[in-house]
Amino acid sequence: MAVREIIEVPDPRLREKSAPVDAIDDEVRSLVSDMFETMYAAPGIGLAAIQVAEPRRVVVIDLQDPEVEGGEPVRRPRAFINPEIVWASDRTVPYNEGCLSIPEQYAEVDRPDRVRARWTDLEGQVREEEMDGLLCVCLQHEIDHLDGVLFTDRLSRLKREMVMKKLAKYRAANKAA
Ligand code: NI
């Protein structure tokens, strides 16, 4: 296992469309374990393979809350290979999203509040599940990454420009420090 470098905007690779995984082999398993390690180290609750510069349709998620045992959040790692949304509710809800590739920036994004997702798990089984809440938001955000879409694309132009301005400020401040 290894922590990999997370690529950030405006890296053009974040705009690539990721390719489907056709077999769960050792390479995919090792990519998944590196992705978990990278996500926990960041820390974050979700990561798409393209964020570690691997254009493959692989997503890892661990919401890591709200239960805490012995001072440590309970880990529930979930890997989604070739995930897709097969149904989405008409009703949308706003959620204050962030992204490890757009560090320290957050904005409210509207997405369907309930979806049915299909994916392949690490044992090669095709799974389907209806989900809501944070998992629903997070998986939609990560699937967007597989299609080269960032949460800022789903904001109004004005809000997007505000986020990018704040990001530039944040980076300048961090460089100076
Ligand atoms: Ni993201």
XYZ file of N, CA, C and O and ligand atoms in Angstrom:
709
model
N 0.837 -1.192 0.000
C 0.000 0.000 0.000
C 0.881 1.254 0.000
O 1.952 1.257 0.557
N 0.373 2.275 -0.626
C 1.127 3.525 -0.688
C 0.185 4.696 -0.833
O -0.860 4.570 -1.478
N 0.556 5.797 -0.194
C -0.191 7.032 -0.393
C 0.275 7.631 -1.719
O 1.470 7.806 -1.934
N -0.665 7.887 -2.608
C -0.299 8.463 -3.907
C -0.588 9.958 -3.912
O -1.342 10.459 -3.072
N 0.012 10.634 -4.871
C -0.213 12.080 -4.991
C -1.602 12.332 -5.578
O -2.001 11.676 -6.545
N -2.332 13.253 -4.964
C -3.647 13.626 -5.488
C -3.462 14.798 -6.451
O -2.863 15.812 -6.083
N -3.948 14.633 -7.681
C -3.815 15.734 -8.634
C -4.931 16.759 -8.392
O -6.012 16.414 -7.919
N -4.615 18.007 -8.687
C -5.534 19.107 -8.375
C -5.814 19.944 -9.618
O -5.041 19.916 -10.575
N -6.926 20.696 -9.566
C -7.222 21.623 -10.660
C -6.063 22.607 -10.785
O -5.466 22.979 -9.778
N -5.717 23.054 -11.965
C -6.366 22.783 -13.258
C -5.728 21.615 -14.034
O -5.714 21.673 -15.274
N -5.231 20.595 -13.374
C -4.617 19.463 -14.085
C -5.597 18.897 -15.127
O -6.705 18.481 -14.770
N -5.186 18.886 -16.412
C -6.122 18.471 -17.471
C -6.560 17.008 -17.353
O -7.600 16.631 -17.904
N -5.789 16.194 -16.619
C -6.184 14.786 -16.472
C -7.519 14.648 -15.742
O -8.251 13.685 -15.936
N -7.847 15.663 -14.903
C -9.138 15.616 -14.187
C -10.320 15.723 -15.146
O -11.456 15.481 -14.757
N -10.046 16.117 -16.393
C -11.102 16.249 -17.399
C -11.241 15.010 -18.268
O -12.113 14.942 -19.137
N -10.363 14.025 -18.059
C -10.419 12.790 -18.851
C -11.626 11.949 -18.463
O -12.023 11.936 -17.303
N -12.136 11.197 -19.452
C -13.183 10.234 -19.166
C -12.473 8.918 -18.851
O -11.653 8.442 -19.631
N -12.763 8.339 -17.696
C -12.075 7.120 -17.268
C -12.641 5.898 -17.985
O -13.824 5.850 -18.318
N -11.771 4.906 -18.182
C -12.165 3.682 -18.908
C -12.679 2.618 -17.939
O -12.183 2.500 -16.816
N -13.673 1.827 -18.391
C -14.182 0.754 -17.534
C -13.093 -0.267 -17.192
O -12.155 -0.468 -17.965
N -13.260 -0.894 -16.039
C -12.354 -1.964 -15.602
C -12.959 -3.262 -16.128
O -14.147 -3.515 -15.930
N -12.156 -4.093 -16.831
C -12.769 -5.327 -17.346
C -12.474 -6.560 -16.506
O -13.138 -7.584 -16.658
N -11.502 -6.483 -15.613
C -11.264 -7.625 -14.712
C -10.722 -7.120 -13.389
O -9.921 -6.183 -13.350
N -11.194 -7.736 -12.295
C -10.677 -7.366 -10.969
C -9.429 -8.207 -10.743
O -9.505 -9.353 -10.283
N -8.271 -7.650 -11.099
C -7.017 -8.386 -10.929
C -6.189 -7.743 -9.823
O -6.644 -6.812 -9.148
N -4.964 -8.235 -9.642
C -4.095 -7.722 -8.574
C -3.829 -6.225 -8.738
O -3.700 -5.501 -7.761
N -3.735 -5.791 -9.994
C -3.458 -4.383 -10.244
C -4.617 -3.517 -9.741
O -4.389 -2.470 -9.127
N -5.833 -3.957 -9.992
C -7.006 -3.207 -9.527
C -7.071 -3.235 -8.003
O -7.295 -2.213 -7.356
N -6.830 -4.415 -7.418
C -6.860 -4.518 -5.953
C -5.797 -3.625 -5.322
O -6.035 -2.982 -4.303
N -4.627 -3.563 -5.937
C -3.574 -2.723 -5.368
C -3.894 -1.233 -5.559
O -3.634 -0.412 -4.664
N -4.505 -0.896 -6.702
C -4.962 0.487 -6.903
C -5.976 0.864 -5.815
O -5.879 1.935 -5.205
N -6.942 -0.029 -5.555
C -7.973 0.242 -4.547
C -7.331 0.436 -3.170
O -7.679 1.377 -2.449
N -6.375 -0.410 -2.807
C -5.811 -0.250 -1.462
C -4.981 1.030 -1.374
O -5.017 1.722 -0.353
N -4.289 1.402 -2.440
C -3.587 2.699 -2.458
C -4.575 3.860 -2.353
O -4.303 4.869 -1.689
N -5.714 3.706 -3.024
C -6.718 4.786 -2.985
C -7.279 4.960 -1.572
O -7.470 6.086 -1.113
N -7.546 3.853 -0.881
C -8.027 3.973 0.500
C -6.971 4.676 1.355
O -7.278 5.592 2.114
N -5.716 4.238 1.221
C -4.666 4.835 2.036
C -4.529 6.332 1.749
O -4.383 7.144 2.660
N -4.610 6.693 0.478
C -4.505 8.102 0.060
C -5.683 8.917 0.610
O -5.502 10.017 1.123
N -6.883 8.317 0.525
C -8.091 9.013 1.004
C -8.043 9.231 2.516
O -8.329 10.322 2.997
N -7.654 8.200 3.263
C -7.591 8.341 4.725
C -6.524 9.358 5.128
O -6.681 10.103 6.083
N -5.418 9.387 4.387
C -4.317 10.295 4.725
C -4.693 11.741 4.440
O -4.199 12.654 5.105
N -5.576 11.967 3.454
C -5.841 13.334 2.976
C -6.297 14.301 4.078
O -5.720 15.375 4.193
N -7.315 14.100 4.926
C -8.277 12.994 4.856
C -9.485 13.393 4.027
O -9.805 14.568 3.884
N -10.160 12.369 3.494
C -11.383 12.615 2.734
C -12.326 11.449 2.909
O -11.977 10.454 3.539
N -13.532 11.568 2.338
C -14.531 10.498 2.482
C -14.773 9.769 1.168
O -15.485 8.765 1.138
N -14.188 10.289 0.067
C -14.369 9.628 -1.216
C -13.226 9.995 -2.146
O -12.616 11.060 -2.011
N -12.913 9.083 -3.067
C -11.835 9.353 -4.020
C -12.100 8.553 -5.294
O -12.493 7.386 -5.236
N -11.878 9.199 -6.432
C -11.983 8.513 -7.726
C -10.564 8.277 -8.236
O -9.653 9.072 -7.962
N -10.375 7.174 -8.973
C -9.028 6.781 -9.410
C -8.322 7.889 -10.199
O -7.113 8.077 -10.071
N -9.082 8.658 -10.975
C -8.458 9.706 -11.786
C -7.774 10.759 -10.900
O -6.836 11.423 -11.326
N -8.222 10.872 -9.643
C -7.594 11.843 -8.740
C -6.193 11.413 -8.324
O -5.413 12.213 -7.820
N -5.864 10.119 -8.527
C -4.477 9.688 -8.377
C -3.906 9.345 -9.761
O -3.011 8.519 -9.907
N -4.462 10.037 -10.777
C -3.960 9.983 -12.155
C -4.133 8.622 -12.824
O -3.391 8.283 -13.751
N -5.101 7.823 -12.364
C -5.398 6.533 -13.013
C -6.783 6.646 -13.666
O -7.793 6.658 -12.966
N -6.814 6.737 -14.994
C -8.111 6.949 -15.655
C -8.934 5.658 -15.778
O -9.208 5.165 -16.868
N -9.288 5.091 -14.630
C -10.081 3.859 -14.604
C -11.306 4.086 -13.733
O -11.267 4.869 -12.785
N -12.389 3.359 -14.049
C -13.651 3.615 -13.345
C -13.668 2.886 -11.996
O -14.303 1.852 -11.821
N -12.935 3.468 -11.054
C -12.810 2.926 -9.710
C -13.036 4.060 -8.709
O -12.467 5.146 -8.861
N -13.885 3.794 -7.703
C -14.208 4.787 -6.675
C -14.082 4.121 -5.311
O -14.473 2.962 -5.147
N -13.526 4.830 -4.344
C -13.569 4.346 -2.958
C -14.280 5.396 -2.102
O -14.157 6.602 -2.344
N -15.036 4.883 -1.128
C -15.786 5.756 -0.222
C -15.718 5.172 1.180
O -15.795 3.957 1.359
N -15.522 6.038 2.165
C -15.719 5.653 3.560
C -16.189 6.907 4.279
O -15.420 7.858 4.450
N -17.450 6.922 4.666
C -18.024 8.140 5.265
C -17.447 8.411 6.652
O -17.478 9.550 7.129
N -16.906 7.375 7.321
C -16.165 7.530 8.583
C -16.885 8.298 9.672
O -16.251 8.953 10.500
N -18.221 8.285 9.620
C -18.926 8.963 10.677
C -20.328 8.396 10.756
O -20.747 7.710 9.835
N -21.102 8.681 11.782
C -20.728 9.536 12.899
C -20.207 8.727 14.085
O -19.807 9.306 15.087
N -20.178 7.381 13.955
C -19.795 6.575 15.122
C -18.297 6.666 15.383
O -17.496 6.593 14.471
N -17.957 6.805 16.644
C -16.550 6.821 17.031
C -16.368 5.793 18.144
O -17.121 5.775 19.099
N -15.415 4.909 17.962
C -15.121 3.907 19.001
C -13.699 4.119 19.480
O -12.765 4.107 18.688
N -13.548 4.316 20.786
C -12.211 4.484 21.359
C -11.444 5.627 20.730
O -10.235 5.545 20.539
N -12.162 6.723 20.380
C -11.500 7.917 19.852
C -11.207 7.855 18.362
O -10.772 8.827 17.764
N -11.446 6.702 17.740
C -11.183 6.569 16.304
C -12.502 6.400 15.559
O -13.366 5.635 15.992
N -12.671 7.087 14.417
C -13.897 6.866 13.652
C -13.950 5.416 13.151
O -12.922 4.821 12.847
N -15.162 4.868 13.097
C -15.331 3.502 12.603
C -15.134 3.504 11.091
O -15.756 4.285 10.380
N -14.266 2.623 10.616
C -13.999 2.588 9.177
C -14.898 1.589 8.485
O -15.002 0.441 8.899
N -15.565 2.069 7.433
C -16.383 1.178 6.611
C -16.009 1.389 5.153
O -16.732 2.023 4.395
N -14.839 0.867 4.764
C -14.381 1.093 3.386
C -15.258 0.392 2.362
O -15.613 -0.771 2.542
N -15.624 1.122 1.319
C -16.407 0.518 0.237
C -15.763 0.868 -1.091
O -15.440 2.026 -1.356
N -15.573 -0.139 -1.932
C -14.997 0.079 -3.254
C -16.068 -0.155 -4.302
O -16.859 -1.101 -4.199
N -16.122 0.714 -5.289
C -17.115 0.635 -6.358
C -16.364 0.572 -7.695
O -15.687 1.529 -8.065
N -16.492 -0.553 -8.372
C -15.844 -0.703 -9.676
C -16.933 -0.498 -10.745
O -18.014 -1.090 -10.647
N -16.619 0.314 -11.754
C -17.578 0.635 -12.831
C -18.944 1.078 -12.290
O -19.995 0.587 -12.744
N -18.975 1.987 -11.325
C -20.266 2.385 -10.755
C -21.097 3.193 -11.749
O -20.538 3.937 -12.562
N -22.393 3.015 -11.687
C -23.297 3.833 -12.511
C -24.594 4.067 -11.757
O -24.964 3.284 -10.883
N -25.237 5.179 -12.110
C -26.545 5.494 -11.529
C -27.593 4.936 -12.483
O -27.627 5.316 -13.655
N -28.436 4.017 -11.992
C -29.444 3.431 -12.884
C -30.807 4.089 -12.708
O -31.693 3.929 -13.535
N -30.974 4.815 -11.607
C -32.208 5.568 -11.388
C -31.879 6.717 -10.434
O -31.060 6.550 -9.531
N -32.499 7.876 -10.661
C -32.317 9.001 -9.747
C -33.659 9.673 -9.493
O -34.499 9.749 -10.404
N -33.887 10.116 -8.280
C -35.136 10.800 -7.943
C -35.196 12.159 -8.629
O -34.159 12.746 -8.957
N -36.415 12.644 -8.844
C -36.586 13.989 -9.407
C -36.239 15.042 -8.370
O -35.776 16.129 -8.690
N -36.515 14.695 -7.098
C -36.277 15.637 -6.023
C -34.769 15.808 -5.824
O -34.027 14.831 -5.763
N -34.341 17.068 -5.728
C -32.920 17.309 -5.467
C -32.757 17.979 -4.109
O -33.690 18.590 -3.592
N -31.588 17.796 -3.535
C -31.276 18.475 -2.282
C -29.887 19.108 -2.405
O -29.008 18.563 -3.073
N -29.705 20.264 -1.737
C -28.374 20.880 -1.761
C -27.475 20.255 -0.702
O -27.954 19.856 0.361
N -26.203 20.109 -1.014
C -25.240 19.637 -0.016
C -23.956 20.433 -0.209
O -23.551 20.707 -1.341
N -23.333 20.794 0.903
C -22.112 21.584 0.850
C -20.936 20.661 0.516
O -20.405 19.991 1.386
N -20.542 20.625 -0.759
C -19.532 19.670 -1.209
C -18.136 20.275 -1.241
O -17.952 21.474 -1.411
N -17.177 19.385 -1.107
C -15.781 19.752 -1.266
C -15.130 18.679 -2.118
O -15.779 17.701 -2.493
N -13.842 18.851 -2.438
C -13.165 17.882 -3.305
C -11.670 17.960 -3.036
O -11.115 19.053 -2.956
N -11.033 16.796 -2.895
C -9.590 16.783 -2.605
C -8.772 17.370 -3.758
O -7.628 17.762 -3.559
N -9.374 17.472 -4.947
C -8.668 18.050 -6.092
C -8.898 19.556 -6.214
O -8.355 20.210 -7.119
N -9.753 20.100 -5.288
C -10.011 21.549 -5.226
C -9.879 21.902 -3.744
O -10.880 22.144 -3.071
N -8.654 21.868 -3.211
C -8.467 21.823 -1.759
C -9.110 22.986 -0.992
O -9.015 24.139 -1.413
N -9.752 22.601 0.118
C -10.291 23.556 1.103
C -11.393 24.460 0.565
O -11.657 25.499 1.144
N -12.021 24.101 -0.539
C -13.101 24.918 -1.087
C -14.412 24.128 -1.029
O -14.426 22.936 -1.318
N -15.476 24.828 -0.649
C -16.771 24.157 -0.489
C -17.870 25.011 -1.108
O -17.789 26.233 -1.100
N -18.880 24.347 -1.645
C -20.032 25.073 -2.165
C -21.220 24.129 -2.240
O -21.057 22.908 -2.356
N -22.416 24.711 -2.157
C -23.634 23.903 -2.204
C -23.942 23.460 -3.631
O -24.001 24.278 -4.550
N -24.132 22.150 -3.789
C -24.460 21.561 -5.082
C -25.804 20.855 -4.932
O -26.042 20.179 -3.937
N -26.685 21.032 -5.929
C -27.966 20.313 -5.930
C -27.819 19.004 -6.690
O -27.340 19.001 -7.826
N -28.246 17.916 -6.054
C -28.242 16.605 -6.734
C -29.482 15.840 -6.307
O -30.065 16.121 -5.259
N -29.868 14.824 -7.100
C -30.978 13.964 -6.684
C -30.748 13.448 -5.262
O -29.614 13.093 -4.914
N -31.822 13.430 -4.441
C -31.612 13.050 -3.043
C -31.642 11.533 -2.832
O -31.339 11.053 -1.749
N -32.008 10.802 -3.901
C -32.049 9.343 -3.801
C -31.658 8.764 -5.156
O -32.121 9.254 -6.189
N -30.800 7.767 -5.164
C -30.436 7.113 -6.430
C -30.379 5.605 -6.232
O -30.244 5.104 -5.116
N -30.489 4.886 -7.353
C -30.203 3.466 -7.362
C -28.898 3.312 -8.140
O -28.792 3.770 -9.278
N -27.910 2.700 -7.512
C -26.594 2.575 -8.131
C -26.300 1.109 -8.417
O -26.785 0.221 -7.724
N -25.523 0.881 -9.462
C -25.061 -0.466 -9.793
C -23.545 -0.410 -9.954
O -23.019 0.562 -10.506
N -22.856 -1.407 -9.439
C -21.400 -1.451 -9.551
C -20.939 -2.886 -9.385
O -21.735 -3.770 -9.067
N -19.652 -3.109 -9.574
C -19.056 -4.416 -9.319
C -18.201 -4.282 -8.067
O -17.512 -3.275 -7.900
N -18.298 -5.267 -7.174
C -17.469 -5.185 -5.961
C -16.127 -5.887 -6.197
O -15.873 -6.409 -7.290
N -15.287 -5.886 -5.188
C -13.925 -6.417 -5.362
C -13.897 -7.928 -5.581
O -12.886 -8.486 -6.006
N -15.029 -8.602 -5.272
C -15.114 -10.047 -5.528
C -15.654 -10.317 -6.932
O -15.856 -11.467 -7.317
N -15.930 -9.232 -7.671
C -16.423 -9.402 -9.041
C -17.932 -9.547 -9.128
O -18.468 -9.830 -10.200
N -18.631 -9.362 -7.996
C -20.091 -9.467 -7.979
C -20.719 -8.138 -8.392
O -20.286 -7.089 -7.919
N -21.747 -8.222 -9.236
C -22.487 -7.012 -9.579
C -23.478 -6.735 -8.452
O -24.181 -7.628 -7.998
N -23.453 -5.502 -7.951
C -24.305 -5.127 -6.814
C -25.210 -3.989 -7.229
O -24.848 -3.173 -8.079
N -26.372 -3.918 -6.607
C -27.277 -2.802 -6.825
C -27.831 -2.386 -5.485
O -28.120 -3.237 -4.644
N -27.948 -1.082 -5.292
C -28.428 -0.604 -3.989
C -29.081 0.757 -4.177
O -28.591 1.580 -4.945
N -30.176 0.972 -3.446
C -30.782 2.290 -3.434
C -30.175 3.032 -2.256
O -30.022 2.451 -1.174
N -29.805 4.268 -2.452
C -29.136 4.999 -1.374
C -29.610 6.439 -1.296
O -30.078 7.010 -2.282
N -29.465 7.007 -0.088
C -29.760 8.427 0.094
C -28.710 8.988 1.047
O -27.744 8.308 1.380
N -28.913 10.235 1.459
C -27.991 10.843 2.413
C -26.601 11.075 1.832
O -26.430 11.196 0.621
N -25.620 11.095 2.723
C -24.256 11.446 2.334
C -23.669 10.461 1.324
O -22.952 10.856 0.400
N -23.976 9.161 1.482
C -23.448 8.169 0.540
C -23.928 8.468 -0.885
O -23.158 8.379 -1.853
N -25.197 8.863 -0.993
C -25.804 9.190 -2.286
C -25.108 10.395 -2.924
O -24.755 10.379 -4.111
N -24.850 11.423 -2.123
C -24.155 12.634 -2.608
C -22.744 12.272 -3.047
O -22.284 12.622 -4.139
N -22.062 11.524 -2.176
C -20.652 11.217 -2.392
C -20.463 10.354 -3.646
O -19.589 10.646 -4.468
N -21.292 9.331 -3.802
C -21.124 8.460 -4.970
C -21.399 9.232 -6.273
O -20.676 9.071 -7.257
N -22.404 10.104 -6.271
C -22.667 10.902 -7.482
C -21.485 11.820 -7.796
O -21.091 11.968 -8.955
N -20.910 12.419 -6.755
C -19.734 13.285 -6.933
C -18.567 12.488 -7.537
O -17.904 12.958 -8.465
N -18.349 11.277 -7.017
C -17.214 10.466 -7.498
C -17.460 9.955 -8.922
O -16.527 9.899 -9.732
N -18.696 9.579 -9.231
C -18.998 9.119 -10.598
C -18.785 10.277 -11.578
O -18.285 10.080 -12.684
N -19.129 11.494 -11.165
C -18.826 12.671 -11.995
C -17.341 12.714 -12.356
O -16.980 12.976 -13.510
N -16.464 12.444 -11.370
C -15.018 12.457 -11.651
C -14.668 11.492 -12.784
O -13.794 11.775 -13.604
N -15.337 10.328 -12.816
C -15.031 9.317 -13.839
C -15.395 9.826 -15.229
O -14.905 9.312 -16.233
N -16.267 10.840 -15.268
C -16.659 11.435 -16.545
C -15.989 12.801 -16.764
O -16.401 13.563 -17.643
N -15.003 13.114 -15.946
C -14.277 14.370 -16.116
C -15.024 15.593 -15.625
O -14.726 16.724 -16.021
N -16.013 15.364 -14.746
C -16.845 16.467 -14.242
C -16.477 16.773 -12.791
O -16.308 15.864 -11.974
N -16.328 18.057 -12.477
C -16.009 18.489 -11.106
C -17.236 19.173 -10.496
O -18.087 19.678 -11.233
N -17.309 19.195 -9.159
C -18.518 19.766 -8.543
C -18.700 21.234 -8.910
O -19.828 21.734 -8.987
N -17.595 21.903 -9.201
C -17.680 23.315 -9.576
C -18.398 23.508 -10.921
O -18.953 24.569 -11.178
N -18.401 22.457 -11.759
C -19.127 22.535 -13.038
C -20.628 22.642 -12.804
O -21.371 23.044 -13.700
N -21.067 22.214 -11.628
C -22.496 22.195 -11.325
C -22.947 23.463 -10.592
O -24.066 23.542 -10.112
N -22.055 24.443 -10.490
C -22.384 25.722 -9.848
C -22.685 26.765 -10.922
O -22.291 26.593 -12.074
N -23.335 27.840 -10.500
C -23.511 28.962 -11.425
C -22.124 29.535 -11.727
O -21.177 29.325 -10.960
N -22.013 30.257 -12.839
C -20.706 30.800 -13.211
C -20.153 31.705 -12.111
O -18.967 31.647 -11.772
N -21.049 32.499 -11.534
C -20.636 33.426 -10.481
C -20.048 32.673 -9.284
O -18.972 33.009 -8.781
N -20.762 31.624 -8.852
C -20.285 30.845 -7.695
C -18.987 30.122 -8.026
O -18.095 30.005 -7.192
N -18.903 29.605 -9.266
C -17.685 28.889 -9.669
C -16.486 29.828 -9.636
O -15.413 29.486 -9.156
N -16.675 31.044 -10.153
C -15.580 32.013 -10.161
C -15.167 32.388 -8.743
O -13.983 32.569 -8.458
N -16.162 32.457 -7.838
C -15.848 32.751 -6.432
C -14.984 31.659 -5.826
O -13.999 31.927 -5.138
N -15.365 30.397 -6.097
C -14.599 29.264 -5.564
C -13.167 29.298 -6.105
O -12.201 29.125 -5.353
N -13.004 29.550 -7.410
C -11.671 29.535 -8.005
C -10.813 30.700 -7.487
O -9.607 30.547 -7.299
N -11.460 31.821 -7.209
C -10.743 32.968 -6.642
C -10.249 32.640 -5.225
O -9.117 32.944 -4.847
N -11.153 32.015 -4.453
C -10.786 31.640 -3.086
C -9.682 30.583 -3.085
O -8.795 30.596 -2.241
N -9.729 29.693 -4.062
C -8.688 28.664 -4.174
C -7.331 29.308 -4.469
O -6.311 28.942 -3.863
N -7.316 30.279 -5.381
C -6.068 30.975 -5.724
C -5.497 31.674 -4.489
O -4.280 31.627 -4.232
N -6.384 32.291 -3.699
C -5.965 32.964 -2.463
C -5.386 31.960 -1.477
O -4.359 32.200 -0.848
N -6.088 30.834 -1.325
C -5.662 29.791 -0.403
C -4.271 29.271 -0.787
O -3.388 29.113 0.045
N -4.071 29.057 -2.089
C -2.783 28.541 -2.556
C -1.672 29.564 -2.340
O -0.565 29.215 -1.940
N -1.979 30.838 -2.614
C -0.979 31.893 -2.433
C -0.574 31.986 -0.969
O 0.618 32.078 -0.642
N -1.567 31.901 -0.060
C -1.296 31.990 1.375
C -0.450 30.807 1.826
O 0.454 30.953 2.653
N -0.751 29.618 1.288
C -0.013 28.422 1.690
C 1.401 28.395 1.181
O 2.285 27.838 1.814
N 1.605 29.001 0.006
C 2.940 29.068 -0.571
C 3.805 30.001 0.289
O 4.966 29.713 0.558
N 3.190 31.119 0.717
C 3.927 32.124 1.503
C 4.317 31.565 2.863
O 5.348 31.940 3.413
N 3.474 30.657 3.407
C 3.709 30.176 4.769
C 4.913 29.235 4.854
O 5.370 28.704 3.864
Ni -13.971 15.216 -5.776
